[in-house]
């Protein structure tokens, strides 16, 4: 018999194995199970924190085995990959989670992935990211958003997702463990790798793809699709590329193209708009700020005044409805940093990240306002297609934020001053390394955003008393939580509706958000592609 059971314990009892086993036995006996402690084996499944009702508790879930042996440990189970022969090739544009996991799905069938990545390797990318803070220089192709591993590589590595029905989440986590992640991501309720750990994991994934016959072309942008008119419409047969370092032009041809370029590749949306504008549609996205507190402030609020819980930096999730739009926290980074995420030289975009230890002196989160296509001002017009109007507006906000700052020094305001409508006379020390300058954020962001933010912050303070405090600072602007554009695809086949053989995947497609959901979407699109094209698994 195999039974799952959850027990609630205090943090200091988490490692007391005898206490845990006795508690499990008593719980099962209360449920009517006639068991004896010597007859069972317990296997830890999941841990979550319950800090409600003035007490901090751990909720621990276990599998209890009676009369049977425990199953194989999940961290040992990953797909079997095969050497690619090169007889069948698929181009993948983008090496983020969607692209990498699509590549491994292809290798399950011995199909060669050819990955085209506009950004640099993790080692070079690290230097390019440092230049943003030290020199205010933004490389448009190698930054926090673009480069090996995608946006997640240098911005936290959160693996929590609510998309439980969209794919095999445990498989994604097991693969990360296989390539070097800590096994605790298999059992934490909100798993997190850390930006200090992810680069080596991504490198291990790259090396495996190369060893199995895959190709990776870094510093290479997709400039055009190679198309052909067929009886069924326009079909993509390959891509034209340009090496950003050497300026060399090239062409790649393959059986199909997986488009996994992320939410910031504006040029790819414009390429699709020029090729088949009917393939794009506007979608809801979000605009707001980063709010940063001293970590101790958030820990005290969430742990009810206690700082020695042993549970690490505290998390929070907040939401409010303001004038028909959701205002919510996103990508909360306990013990983390605010980082510059611009992809162009005259824009300011902020994001958040945490190292694996989550041990900085700050905690931050995006606080963003739901933005719908009808909220975009009429003057934000894209001549290629109205579906890109959201990109025009996003770009306007980011450039306006830049004019409010100084170089990559971002405009900032104490939360209390933002609510009072006064410019901050001084700013607290922040984790944002390019630096901040005191500005009235009501001048940086649209009024439909700032007005809703102000009301929502007061709601949040009622939920987390002390959230509004002198040390809390707002840093503008957070605009890249998701893309304002969706590349429309056929549900049954996964193909773009207007371009045969093109399979949009991940955050840039408009169907995913975050590392795990993007990885699942890459796998999903790849499986549909293999099915559609009748690509059979190679022998051996």
Coordinates of C-alpha atoms in Angstrom, one line a residue:
X1 CA 0.0 0.0 0.0
X2 CA 1.2 3.5 -0.8
X3 CA -0.4 6.4 1.0
X4 CA 0.4 10.2 0.9
X5 CA 0.1 12.1 4.1
X6 CA 0.8 15.7 5.2
X7 CA 1.8 16.7 8.7
X8 CA 2.3 20.2 10.2
X9 CA 5.3 20.7 12.4
X10 CA 7.3 23.6 13.9
X11 CA 10.6 24.5 12.1
X12 CA 12.8 23.1 14.9
X13 CA 11.2 19.6 14.4
X14 CA 11.8 19.4 10.7
X15 CA 15.0 17.3 11.1
X16 CA 13.7 15.1 14.0
X17 CA 13.2 11.9 12.1
X18 CA 11.6 9.9 15.0
X19 CA 9.2 12.7 15.7
X20 CA 8.2 12.9 12.1
X21 CA 7.7 9.2 11.8
X22 CA 5.6 9.0 15.0
X23 CA 3.5 12.0 13.8
X24 CA 2.9 10.2 10.5
X25 CA 1.9 7.0 12.2
X26 CA -0.5 8.8 14.5
X27 CA -2.0 10.7 11.6
X28 CA -2.6 7.5 9.5
X29 CA -4.0 5.7 12.5
X30 CA -6.5 8.6 13.0
X31 CA -7.5 8.1 9.4
X32 CA -8.3 4.4 10.1
X33 CA -5.1 2.8 8.9
X34 CA -3.9 -0.1 11.0
X35 CA -0.2 0.2 10.7
X36 CA 2.9 -0.3 12.8
X37 CA 6.0 2.0 12.6
X38 CA 8.3 -1.0 11.9
X39 CA 6.3 -2.0 8.8
X40 CA 6.5 1.3 6.8
X41 CA 9.0 3.3 4.9
X42 CA 8.5 7.0 4.5
X43 CA 9.8 9.2 1.6
X44 CA 9.8 13.0 1.7
X45 CA 7.8 14.6 -1.1
X46 CA 7.2 18.3 -0.6
X47 CA 7.7 21.1 1.9
X48 CA 5.8 24.4 2.2
X49 CA 5.7 27.2 4.8
X50 CA 2.5 28.2 6.6
X51 CA 2.9 31.6 8.3
X52 CA -0.7 32.3 8.9
X53 CA -2.5 32.9 12.2
X54 CA 0.5 34.4 14.0
X55 CA 2.6 31.2 13.9
X56 CA 5.2 29.8 11.5
X57 CA 4.7 26.2 10.7
X58 CA 6.0 23.7 8.1
X59 CA 3.7 21.6 6.1
X60 CA 5.5 18.4 5.1
X61 CA 4.2 15.8 2.7
X62 CA 5.4 12.2 2.6
X63 CA 4.7 9.0 0.7
X64 CA 4.2 6.1 3.1
X65 CA 5.1 2.6 1.8
X66 CA 3.6 -0.4 3.6
X67 CA 4.4 -3.9 2.2
X68 CA 6.0 -2.5 -1.0
X69 CA 9.4 -1.0 -1.8
X70 CA 9.7 2.7 -2.4
X71 CA 9.7 3.8 -6.0
X72 CA 12.9 4.8 -7.8
X73 CA 14.0 8.2 -6.6
X74 CA 12.6 10.8 -9.1
X75 CA 16.0 12.6 -9.5
X76 CA 17.3 9.5 -11.2
X77 CA 14.7 9.5 -14.0
X78 CA 15.4 11.5 -17.1
X79 CA 14.7 10.8 -20.8
X80 CA 17.0 8.8 -22.9
X81 CA 18.7 11.0 -25.5
X82 CA 20.2 9.7 -28.8
X83 CA 23.1 10.9 -31.0
X84 CA 21.8 13.1 -33.8
X85 CA 22.7 11.8 -37.3
X86 CA 22.0 15.0 -39.1
X87 CA 19.5 13.3 -41.4
X88 CA 16.7 15.4 -39.8
X89 CA 17.2 18.9 -38.6
X90 CA 15.1 21.5 -36.7
X91 CA 16.2 25.1 -36.3
X92 CA 15.5 26.6 -32.8
X93 CA 15.7 30.3 -32.6
X94 CA 16.6 31.2 -29.0
X95 CA 18.4 29.2 -26.2
X96 CA 16.1 30.0 -23.3
X97 CA 14.1 27.3 -21.5
X98 CA 11.7 26.7 -24.4
X99 CA 14.6 26.4 -26.8
X100 CA 16.8 24.2 -24.6
X101 CA 14.1 21.8 -23.6
X102 CA 12.8 21.6 -27.2
X103 CA 16.4 20.6 -28.2
X104 CA 16.5 17.8 -25.7
X105 CA 13.1 16.6 -26.9
X106 CA 14.4 16.4 -30.4
X107 CA 17.4 14.5 -29.2
X108 CA 15.1 11.9 -27.7
X109 CA 14.4 11.1 -31.3
X110 CA 17.9 11.5 -32.7
X111 CA 16.9 14.7 -34.5
X112 CA 19.5 17.4 -34.8
X113 CA 18.7 20.7 -33.1
X114 CA 20.4 23.8 -34.6
X115 CA 20.1 26.6 -32.1
X116 CA 20.5 30.2 -33.2
X117 CA 21.1 32.5 -30.3
X118 CA 21.5 36.3 -30.7
X119 CA 23.3 36.7 -27.4
X120 CA 26.6 35.5 -26.1
X121 CA 27.8 32.5 -24.0
X122 CA 27.3 32.8 -20.2
X123 CA 30.9 33.7 -19.6
X124 CA 30.9 36.6 -22.1
X125 CA 27.3 37.6 -21.1
X126 CA 28.5 38.0 -17.5
X127 CA 31.0 40.6 -18.6
X128 CA 28.3 42.4 -20.8
X129 CA 25.9 42.5 -17.8
X130 CA 28.6 43.9 -15.6
X131 CA 29.2 46.8 -18.1
X132 CA 25.6 47.9 -17.6
X133 CA 26.3 48.7 -13.9
X134 CA 29.9 49.9 -14.2
X135 CA 29.8 51.9 -17.5
X136 CA 26.1 52.3 -18.2
X137 CA 26.6 50.5 -21.5
X138 CA 23.9 48.1 -22.8
X139 CA 24.8 45.6 -25.4
X140 CA 21.6 45.2 -27.4
X141 CA 22.2 41.5 -28.0
X142 CA 23.9 40.4 -24.8
X143 CA 22.3 41.5 -21.6
X144 CA 19.9 40.2 -18.8
X145 CA 17.3 39.3 -21.4
X146 CA 19.4 38.0 -24.3
X147 CA 22.1 35.3 -24.3
X148 CA 22.8 31.7 -23.5
X149 CA 20.0 30.3 -21.3
X150 CA 17.6 33.1 -21.8
X151 CA 16.4 35.8 -19.4
X152 CA 16.2 33.3 -16.4
X153 CA 19.9 32.5 -16.4
X154 CA 20.9 35.8 -14.8
X155 CA 17.6 36.7 -13.1
X156 CA 16.9 34.3 -10.4
X157 CA 15.9 30.9 -11.6
X158 CA 12.4 30.6 -10.0
X159 CA 10.8 27.3 -10.9
X160 CA 7.4 27.8 -9.3
X161 CA 4.5 27.7 -11.8
X162 CA 0.7 27.3 -11.5
X163 CA 0.5 25.7 -15.0
X164 CA 0.1 22.2 -13.5
X165 CA -1.9 20.9 -16.3
X166 CA 0.2 22.1 -19.2
X167 CA 3.0 19.6 -19.0
X168 CA 5.3 17.4 -16.8
X169 CA 6.7 19.7 -14.1
X170 CA 8.5 16.9 -12.3
X171 CA 10.3 16.1 -15.5
X172 CA 11.6 19.7 -15.9
X173 CA 12.8 19.7 -12.3
X174 CA 14.5 16.3 -12.7
X175 CA 16.4 17.5 -15.8
X176 CA 17.6 20.5 -13.9
X177 CA 18.9 18.2 -11.1
X178 CA 20.5 16.0 -13.7
X179 CA 22.5 18.9 -15.0
X180 CA 23.6 20.1 -11.5
X181 CA 20.7 21.8 -9.6
X182 CA 20.3 21.0 -5.9
X183 CA 17.9 18.1 -5.3
X184 CA 15.9 20.3 -2.9
X185 CA 14.1 21.8 -6.0
X186 CA 12.3 18.4 -6.2
X187 CA 10.6 18.9 -2.8
X188 CA 10.4 22.7 -2.2
X189 CA 6.9 24.1 -2.7
X190 CA 8.5 27.2 -4.4
X191 CA 11.7 25.7 -6.0
X192 CA 14.4 28.1 -6.9
X193 CA 17.9 27.5 -8.3
X194 CA 19.6 30.9 -8.0
X195 CA 21.3 33.1 -10.5
X196 CA 24.8 32.1 -9.2
X197 CA 24.0 28.4 -9.9
X198 CA 22.2 28.6 -13.2
X199 CA 25.0 29.5 -15.6
X200 CA 26.9 26.3 -14.8
X201 CA 23.7 24.3 -15.3
X202 CA 23.0 25.9 -18.6
X203 CA 26.6 25.2 -19.7
X204 CA 26.2 21.5 -18.8
X205 CA 23.0 21.4 -20.9
X206 CA 24.9 23.1 -23.8
X207 CA 27.8 20.6 -23.6
X208 CA 25.3 17.7 -23.7
X209 CA 23.6 19.1 -26.7
X210 CA 26.9 19.5 -28.5
X211 CA 28.1 16.1 -27.5
X212 CA 25.0 14.5 -29.1
X213 CA 25.5 16.3 -32.4
X214 CA 23.5 19.5 -31.9
X215 CA 24.7 22.9 -33.0
X216 CA 24.7 26.2 -31.1
X217 CA 25.5 29.5 -32.9
X218 CA 26.0 32.3 -30.5
X219 CA 26.1 36.1 -31.4
X220 CA 23.8 35.2 -34.3
X221 CA 20.5 37.0 -35.0
X222 CA 17.7 35.8 -37.2
X223 CA 17.2 38.5 -39.8
X224 CA 14.7 36.9 -42.1
X225 CA 12.7 33.7 -42.8
X226 CA 13.3 31.6 -45.9
X227 CA 9.8 31.0 -47.2
X228 CA 8.2 29.1 -50.0
X229 CA 4.7 29.2 -51.4
X230 CA 2.9 25.9 -51.2
X231 CA -0.6 24.7 -51.9
X232 CA -1.3 25.1 -48.1
X233 CA 0.1 28.7 -47.9
X234 CA 3.4 30.2 -47.0
X235 CA 5.9 27.7 -45.5
X236 CA 9.1 28.5 -43.6
X237 CA 12.0 26.5 -44.9
X238 CA 14.8 28.1 -42.9
X239 CA 16.3 31.4 -41.7
X240 CA 18.8 34.0 -42.7
X241 CA 21.2 35.1 -40.0
X242 CA 23.8 37.7 -39.2
X243 CA 26.7 37.3 -36.9
X244 CA 26.8 40.4 -34.7
X245 CA 30.6 40.1 -34.1
X246 CA 31.8 39.4 -37.6
X247 CA 28.8 40.7 -39.6
X248 CA 28.9 37.5 -41.6
X249 CA 25.6 36.6 -43.3
X250 CA 24.4 33.0 -43.4
X251 CA 21.5 30.7 -44.2
X252 CA 20.2 27.7 -42.4
X253 CA 17.6 25.3 -43.8
X254 CA 15.8 22.6 -41.9
X255 CA 12.5 20.6 -41.7
X256 CA 10.9 23.2 -39.4
X257 CA 11.7 26.2 -37.2
X258 CA 10.9 26.5 -33.5
X259 CA 10.6 30.2 -32.6
X260 CA 11.7 30.6 -28.9
X261 CA 13.0 34.1 -28.8
X262 CA 11.6 35.4 -25.6
X263 CA 9.4 38.4 -24.7
X264 CA 11.9 41.2 -25.6
X265 CA 12.8 40.3 -29.2
X266 CA 10.9 43.2 -30.8
X267 CA 12.7 42.7 -34.2
X268 CA 11.2 39.2 -34.5
X269 CA 7.7 40.4 -33.9
X270 CA 8.3 43.0 -36.6
X271 CA 9.7 40.3 -38.9
X272 CA 6.5 38.3 -38.5
X273 CA 4.5 41.5 -39.0
X274 CA 6.2 42.1 -42.4
X275 CA 5.8 38.4 -43.4
X276 CA 2.3 37.6 -42.1
X277 CA 0.7 40.3 -40.0
X278 CA -2.4 38.2 -39.5
X279 CA -0.2 35.8 -37.3
X280 CA -0.1 38.4 -34.5
X281 CA -2.6 39.5 -32.0
X282 CA -2.5 41.9 -29.0
X283 CA -2.7 40.5 -25.5
X284 CA -2.8 41.6 -21.9
X285 CA 0.5 42.4 -20.2
X286 CA 1.6 44.5 -17.2
X287 CA 3.4 47.7 -16.3
X288 CA 4.7 48.9 -12.9
X289 CA 7.7 49.2 -10.6
X290 CA 10.0 47.3 -8.4
X291 CA 9.4 47.8 -4.7
X292 CA 12.4 47.1 -2.4
X293 CA 12.4 46.7 1.4
X294 CA 15.1 45.8 3.8
X295 CA 14.9 42.0 4.0
X296 CA 14.4 42.2 7.8
X297 CA 11.3 44.3 7.3
X298 CA 9.6 41.6 5.1
X299 CA 10.9 38.8 7.4
X300 CA 9.4 40.5 10.5
X301 CA 6.1 41.0 8.8
X302 CA 5.8 37.5 7.4
X303 CA 7.2 35.6 10.4
X304 CA 5.2 37.7 12.9
X305 CA 8.1 39.6 14.4
X306 CA 10.6 36.6 14.5
X307 CA 13.9 36.8 12.7
X308 CA 15.5 33.5 13.9
X309 CA 13.1 31.1 12.3
X310 CA 15.8 29.3 10.2
X311 CA 13.5 29.4 7.2
X312 CA 15.5 31.9 5.2
X313 CA 14.2 35.1 3.6
X314 CA 10.4 35.4 3.6
X315 CA 8.3 35.5 0.4
X316 CA 5.0 37.2 -0.2
X317 CA 2.3 37.3 -2.9
X318 CA -0.1 40.2 -3.1
X319 CA -3.0 41.1 -5.3
X320 CA -5.7 43.8 -5.5
X321 CA -8.4 44.9 -7.9
X322 CA -8.4 48.6 -8.8
X323 CA -10.9 50.1 -11.3
X324 CA -11.3 46.9 -13.2
X325 CA -7.7 45.9 -13.4
X326 CA -5.6 43.6 -11.4
X327 CA -2.6 44.9 -9.5
X328 CA -0.3 42.2 -8.2
X329 CA 3.2 41.2 -7.1
X330 CA 5.3 39.3 -9.6
X331 CA 8.7 37.6 -9.4
X332 CA 9.2 38.2 -5.7
X333 CA 12.9 38.0 -4.8
X334 CA 13.5 37.4 -1.1
X335 CA 17.1 38.3 -0.1
X336 CA 17.7 39.4 -3.7
X337 CA 18.7 42.3 -5.9
X338 CA 17.1 44.7 -8.4
X339 CA 18.9 44.5 -11.7
X340 CA 19.0 46.6 -15.0
X341 CA 17.2 44.6 -17.7
X342 CA 17.3 47.1 -20.6
X343 CA 17.9 45.7 -24.1
X344 CA 18.7 49.0 -25.7
X345 CA 20.9 52.0 -24.9
X346 CA 18.2 54.6 -24.2
X347 CA 15.7 52.8 -22.1
X348 CA 15.5 51.8 -18.4
X349 CA 13.9 48.5 -17.5
X350 CA 14.3 46.9 -14.0
X351 CA 13.9 43.3 -12.9
X352 CA 14.7 41.2 -9.8
X353 CA 16.9 38.2 -9.0
X354 CA 18.2 36.2 -6.0
X355 CA 21.3 34.1 -5.5
X356 CA 20.8 30.5 -4.3
X357 CA 21.3 31.5 -0.7
X358 CA 18.8 34.4 -0.9
X359 CA 20.9 36.2 1.7
X360 CA 21.2 39.8 0.6
X361 CA 20.0 42.5 2.9
X362 CA 17.1 43.4 0.6
X363 CA 13.9 41.8 -0.6
X364 CA 12.1 43.1 -3.7
X365 CA 9.2 42.3 -6.0
X366 CA 7.6 43.7 -9.1
X367 CA 4.3 45.4 -8.4
X368 CA 2.5 45.7 -11.7
X369 CA -0.8 46.8 -13.2
X370 CA -2.7 44.6 -15.6
X371 CA -2.8 46.4 -19.0
X372 CA -5.2 45.5 -21.8
X373 CA -5.0 46.4 -25.5
X374 CA -7.8 49.0 -25.0
X375 CA -5.7 50.8 -22.4
X376 CA -3.0 51.7 -24.9
X377 CA -3.1 55.4 -26.0
X378 CA -4.3 55.9 -29.6
X379 CA -1.1 57.7 -30.5
X380 CA 0.9 54.5 -29.9
X381 CA 0.4 53.2 -33.4
X382 CA 2.5 50.6 -35.3
X383 CA 2.1 50.9 -39.1
X384 CA 2.7 47.2 -39.6
X385 CA -0.2 46.0 -37.5
X386 CA -2.3 47.2 -34.5
X387 CA -1.2 44.0 -32.7
X388 CA 2.2 45.7 -32.1
X389 CA 0.8 48.8 -30.5
X390 CA 1.6 47.4 -27.1
X391 CA 5.2 47.2 -28.0
X392 CA 5.1 50.9 -29.1
X393 CA 3.7 51.8 -25.7
X394 CA 6.1 49.6 -23.8
X395 CA 9.0 51.2 -25.7
X396 CA 7.6 54.7 -24.9
X397 CA 7.4 54.0 -21.2
X398 CA 10.9 52.6 -21.1
X399 CA 12.4 55.6 -23.0
X400 CA 10.5 58.0 -20.8
X401 CA 11.9 56.3 -17.7
X402 CA 15.3 56.7 -19.2
X403 CA 14.8 60.5 -19.6
X404 CA 13.8 60.6 -15.9
X405 CA 17.0 58.8 -14.9
X406 CA 20.6 59.5 -15.6
X407 CA 22.1 56.9 -17.9
X408 CA 21.2 53.6 -16.3
X409 CA 20.6 55.2 -12.9
X410 CA 16.9 54.6 -12.5
X411 CA 14.3 57.0 -11.2
X412 CA 13.2 56.1 -7.7
X413 CA 11.0 57.3 -4.9
X414 CA 10.3 56.3 -1.3
X415 CA 6.9 54.5 -1.2
X416 CA 5.6 56.9 1.4
X417 CA 6.6 59.9 -0.7
X418 CA 5.0 58.3 -3.8
X419 CA 1.7 58.0 -1.9
X420 CA 2.0 61.6 -0.6
X421 CA 2.9 63.0 -4.1
X422 CA 6.2 64.5 -3.0
X423 CA 9.7 64.0 -4.3
X424 CA 12.0 62.1 -1.9
X425 CA 14.6 64.4 -0.3
X426 CA 16.8 61.3 0.1
X427 CA 16.7 57.7 -1.0
X428 CA 17.7 54.6 1.1
X429 CA 20.6 52.5 0.0
X430 CA 19.4 50.0 -2.6
X431 CA 20.6 46.8 -4.3
X432 CA 20.3 48.4 -7.8
X433 CA 24.0 48.7 -8.7
X434 CA 23.8 51.3 -11.5
X435 CA 22.3 53.7 -8.8
X436 CA 19.1 55.5 -8.4
X437 CA 18.0 59.2 -8.6
X438 CA 15.2 60.8 -6.8
X439 CA 12.2 61.5 -9.1
X440 CA 8.5 61.8 -9.0
X441 CA 7.4 58.5 -10.4
X442 CA 4.0 59.9 -11.3
X443 CA 6.0 61.7 -14.1
X444 CA 7.7 58.5 -15.3
X445 CA 4.6 56.3 -15.6
X446 CA 1.2 56.7 -17.1
X447 CA -1.5 58.0 -14.7
X448 CA -3.7 54.8 -15.2
X449 CA -0.7 52.9 -13.7
X450 CA 0.3 55.2 -10.9
X451 CA -3.2 55.8 -9.7
X452 CA -3.9 52.0 -9.4
X453 CA -0.6 51.4 -7.8
X454 CA -1.2 54.0 -5.1
X455 CA -4.6 52.4 -4.1
X456 CA -3.1 48.9 -4.3
X457 CA -0.2 49.7 -2.0
X458 CA -2.7 50.8 0.7
X459 CA -4.5 47.5 0.3
X460 CA -1.2 45.6 0.6
X461 CA -0.3 47.4 3.8
X462 CA -3.6 46.2 5.3
X463 CA -2.6 42.6 4.3
X464 CA 1.0 43.0 5.4
X465 CA 1.0 45.7 8.1
X466 CA 4.3 47.7 7.8
X467 CA 4.6 47.2 4.0
X468 CA 4.4 51.0 3.7
X469 CA 7.4 52.2 5.7
X470 CA 10.1 54.8 5.4
X471 CA 12.7 52.3 4.1
X472 CA 10.5 51.0 1.2
X473 CA 11.6 52.4 -2.2
X474 CA 10.0 52.2 -5.6
X475 CA 12.3 51.8 -8.7
X476 CA 11.0 52.4 -12.2
X477 CA 10.0 50.8 -14.6
X478 CA 9.0 47.1 -14.7
X479 CA 7.6 46.4 -18.1
X480 CA 8.9 43.0 -19.2
X481 CA 6.8 40.6 -17.0
X482 CA 5.3 39.3 -20.3
X483 CA 4.9 40.2 -23.9
X484 CA 2.0 42.4 -25.2
X485 CA 1.9 40.3 -28.3
X486 CA 0.8 36.7 -29.1
X487 CA 1.9 34.7 -32.1
X488 CA -1.2 32.9 -33.0
X489 CA -0.9 29.2 -33.4
X490 CA -3.2 26.3 -34.3
X491 CA -4.1 24.4 -31.1
X492 CA -4.1 20.9 -32.7
X493 CA -0.8 21.3 -34.6
X494 CA 1.1 23.9 -32.7
X495 CA 2.0 25.7 -36.0
X496 CA 1.7 29.4 -36.5
X497 CA -1.7 30.0 -38.2
X498 CA -0.2 31.9 -41.1
X499 CA 3.3 30.3 -41.5
X500 CA 3.6 26.6 -42.1
X501 CA 6.5 24.9 -40.4
X502 CA 6.9 27.7 -37.8
X503 CA 6.3 26.7 -34.2
X504 CA 6.2 29.6 -31.7
X505 CA 7.1 28.6 -28.2
X506 CA 7.8 30.0 -24.8
X507 CA 7.4 33.5 -23.4
X508 CA 7.9 35.2 -26.8
X509 CA 5.0 33.2 -28.3
X510 CA 2.6 34.7 -25.7
X511 CA 1.6 31.3 -24.4
X512 CA 4.0 30.9 -21.4
X513 CA 5.6 32.9 -18.7
X514 CA 8.6 31.8 -16.5
X515 CA 11.2 29.1 -16.7
X516 CA 9.1 26.0 -16.1
X517 CA 6.0 27.0 -18.2
X518 CA 8.3 28.0 -21.1
X519 CA 10.2 24.7 -20.9
X520 CA 6.9 22.8 -20.9
X521 CA 5.8 24.8 -23.9
X522 CA 9.0 24.1 -25.8
X523 CA 8.5 20.4 -25.2
X524 CA 4.8 20.6 -26.1
X525 CA 5.5 22.4 -29.4
X526 CA 8.4 20.0 -30.2
X527 CA 6.2 17.0 -29.7
X528 CA 3.5 18.4 -32.0
X529 CA 6.2 19.2 -34.6
X530 CA 7.5 15.6 -34.5
X531 CA 4.0 14.3 -34.8
X532 CA 3.0 16.6 -37.6
X533 CA 6.1 15.9 -39.7
X534 CA 6.1 12.2 -39.0
X535 CA 9.6 12.2 -37.7
X536 CA 10.2 8.8 -36.3
X537 CA 12.7 8.0 -33.5
X538 CA 16.1 6.9 -34.8
X539 CA 17.1 3.3 -34.0
X540 CA 19.4 2.7 -31.1

